[in-house]
Short mmCIF file of C-alpha atoms in Angstrom, two decimals:
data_model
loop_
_atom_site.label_atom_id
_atom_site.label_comp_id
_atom_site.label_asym_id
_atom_site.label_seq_id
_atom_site.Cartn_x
_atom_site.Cartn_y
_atom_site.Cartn_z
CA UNK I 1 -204.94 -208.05 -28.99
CA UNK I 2 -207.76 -205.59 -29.09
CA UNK I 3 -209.77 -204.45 -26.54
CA UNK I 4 -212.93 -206.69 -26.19
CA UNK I 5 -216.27 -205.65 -24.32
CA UNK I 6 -218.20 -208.40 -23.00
CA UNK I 7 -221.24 -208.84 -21.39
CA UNK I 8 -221.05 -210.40 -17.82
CA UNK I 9 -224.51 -210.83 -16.73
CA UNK I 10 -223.74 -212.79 -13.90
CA UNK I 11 -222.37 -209.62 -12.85
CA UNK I 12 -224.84 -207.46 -14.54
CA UNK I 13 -222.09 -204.92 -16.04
CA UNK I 14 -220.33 -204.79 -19.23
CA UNK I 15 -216.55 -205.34 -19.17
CA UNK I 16 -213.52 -204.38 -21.68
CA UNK I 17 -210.50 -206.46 -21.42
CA UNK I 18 -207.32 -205.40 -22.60
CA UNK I 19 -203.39 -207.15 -22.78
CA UNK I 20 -201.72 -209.46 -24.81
CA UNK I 21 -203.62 -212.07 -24.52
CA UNK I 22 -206.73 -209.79 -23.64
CA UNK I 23 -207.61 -211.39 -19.86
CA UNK I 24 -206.56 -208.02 -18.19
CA UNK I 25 -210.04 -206.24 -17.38
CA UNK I 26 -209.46 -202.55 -17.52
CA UNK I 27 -213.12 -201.08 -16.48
CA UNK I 28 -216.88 -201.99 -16.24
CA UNK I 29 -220.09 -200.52 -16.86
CA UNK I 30 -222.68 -201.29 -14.31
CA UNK I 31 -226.61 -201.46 -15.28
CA UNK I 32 -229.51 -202.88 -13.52
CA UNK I 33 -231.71 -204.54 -16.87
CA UNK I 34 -235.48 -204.56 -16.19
CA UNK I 35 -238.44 -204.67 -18.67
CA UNK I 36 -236.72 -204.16 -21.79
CA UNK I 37 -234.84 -201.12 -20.08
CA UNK I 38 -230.93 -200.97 -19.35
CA UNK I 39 -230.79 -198.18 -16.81
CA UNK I 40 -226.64 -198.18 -16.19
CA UNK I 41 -225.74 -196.48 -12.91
CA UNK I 42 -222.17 -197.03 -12.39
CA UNK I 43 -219.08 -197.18 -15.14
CA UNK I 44 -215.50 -197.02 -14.11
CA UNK I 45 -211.98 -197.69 -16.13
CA UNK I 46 -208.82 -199.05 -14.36
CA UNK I 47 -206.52 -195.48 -13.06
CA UNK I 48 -203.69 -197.16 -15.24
CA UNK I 49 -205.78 -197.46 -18.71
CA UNK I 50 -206.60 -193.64 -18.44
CA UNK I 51 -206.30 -192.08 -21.37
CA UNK I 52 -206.40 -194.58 -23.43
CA UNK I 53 -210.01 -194.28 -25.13
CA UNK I 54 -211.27 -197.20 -23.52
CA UNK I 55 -213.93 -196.13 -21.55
CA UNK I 56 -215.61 -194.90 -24.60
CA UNK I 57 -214.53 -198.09 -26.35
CA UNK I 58 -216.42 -200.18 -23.52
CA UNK I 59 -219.76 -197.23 -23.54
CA UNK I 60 -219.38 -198.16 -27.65
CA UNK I 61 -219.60 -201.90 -27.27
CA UNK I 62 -222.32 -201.60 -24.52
CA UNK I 63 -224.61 -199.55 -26.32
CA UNK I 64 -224.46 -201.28 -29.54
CA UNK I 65 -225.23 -204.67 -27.13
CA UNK I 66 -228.04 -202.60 -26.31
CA UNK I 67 -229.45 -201.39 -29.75
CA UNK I 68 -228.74 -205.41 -31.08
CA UNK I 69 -230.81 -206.71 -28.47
CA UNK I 70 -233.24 -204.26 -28.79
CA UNK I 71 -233.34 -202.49 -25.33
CA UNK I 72 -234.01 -199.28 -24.42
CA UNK I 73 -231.28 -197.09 -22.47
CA UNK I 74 -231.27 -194.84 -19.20
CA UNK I 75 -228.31 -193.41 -18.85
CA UNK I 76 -227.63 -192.39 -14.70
CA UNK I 77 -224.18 -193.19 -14.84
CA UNK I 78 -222.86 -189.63 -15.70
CA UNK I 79 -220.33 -191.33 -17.62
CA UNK I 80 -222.36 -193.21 -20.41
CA UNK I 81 -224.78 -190.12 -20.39
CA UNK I 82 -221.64 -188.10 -21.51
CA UNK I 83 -220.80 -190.24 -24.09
CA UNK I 84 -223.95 -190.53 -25.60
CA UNK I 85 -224.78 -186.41 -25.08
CA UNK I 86 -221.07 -186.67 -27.62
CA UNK I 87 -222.39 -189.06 -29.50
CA UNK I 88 -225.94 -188.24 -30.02
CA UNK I 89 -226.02 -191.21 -33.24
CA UNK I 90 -227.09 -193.18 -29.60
CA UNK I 91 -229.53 -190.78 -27.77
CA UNK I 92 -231.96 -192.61 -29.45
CA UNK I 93 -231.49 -195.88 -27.57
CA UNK I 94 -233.26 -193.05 -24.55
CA UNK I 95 -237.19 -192.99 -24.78
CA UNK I 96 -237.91 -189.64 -26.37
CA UNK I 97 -240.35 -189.70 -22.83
CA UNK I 98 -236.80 -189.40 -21.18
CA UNK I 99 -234.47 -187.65 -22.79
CA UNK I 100 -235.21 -183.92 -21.42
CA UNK I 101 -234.66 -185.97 -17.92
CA UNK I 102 -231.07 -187.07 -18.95
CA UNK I 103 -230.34 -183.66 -20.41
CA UNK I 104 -230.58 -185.45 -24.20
#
């Protein structure tokens, strides 16, 4: 089964699930979602799923969440602000007011 990212709110972080039957969770993104702004502060991915790609698989799928729903992104996980300074098709999910703050 592929990797799925889902949204637990309850929780308010993004997890990707991986295994057979995809019920294994293998890492979360943490964010704190306030005024049409998802700042996320906190991702981390399973020691045994290094390597895999899944932490950018689960920044991917959180992100696009993000862009779908409309929200705007601050990136103080050092993590997700990697990924997007990579993938910079996303830096403008940052407020151009914030970017030079998040090194974007």
């Amino acid at each position: 089964m592929e990797p799925q990212v889902v949204d637990h709110v309850e929780k308010s972080r993004y997890e990707i699930f991986t295994g057979d039957d995809g019920t294994e969770i293998a890492g979360f993104a943490e964010y704190h979602l306030s005024e049409g702004e998802l700042a996320f502060i906190h991702t981390e991915t399973e020691p045994r799923f290094a390597g895999r790609g899944l932490g950018g698989l689960l920044a991917r799928g959180a992100l696009d969440d993000a862009r779908t729903r409309g929200l705007r992104v601050l990136p103080y996980c050092p993590f997700i602000r990697g990924w997007i300074g990579k993938h910079p098709e996303y830096a403008d999910l940052v407020p151009d007011a914030r970017r030079a703050h998040f090194g974007l």
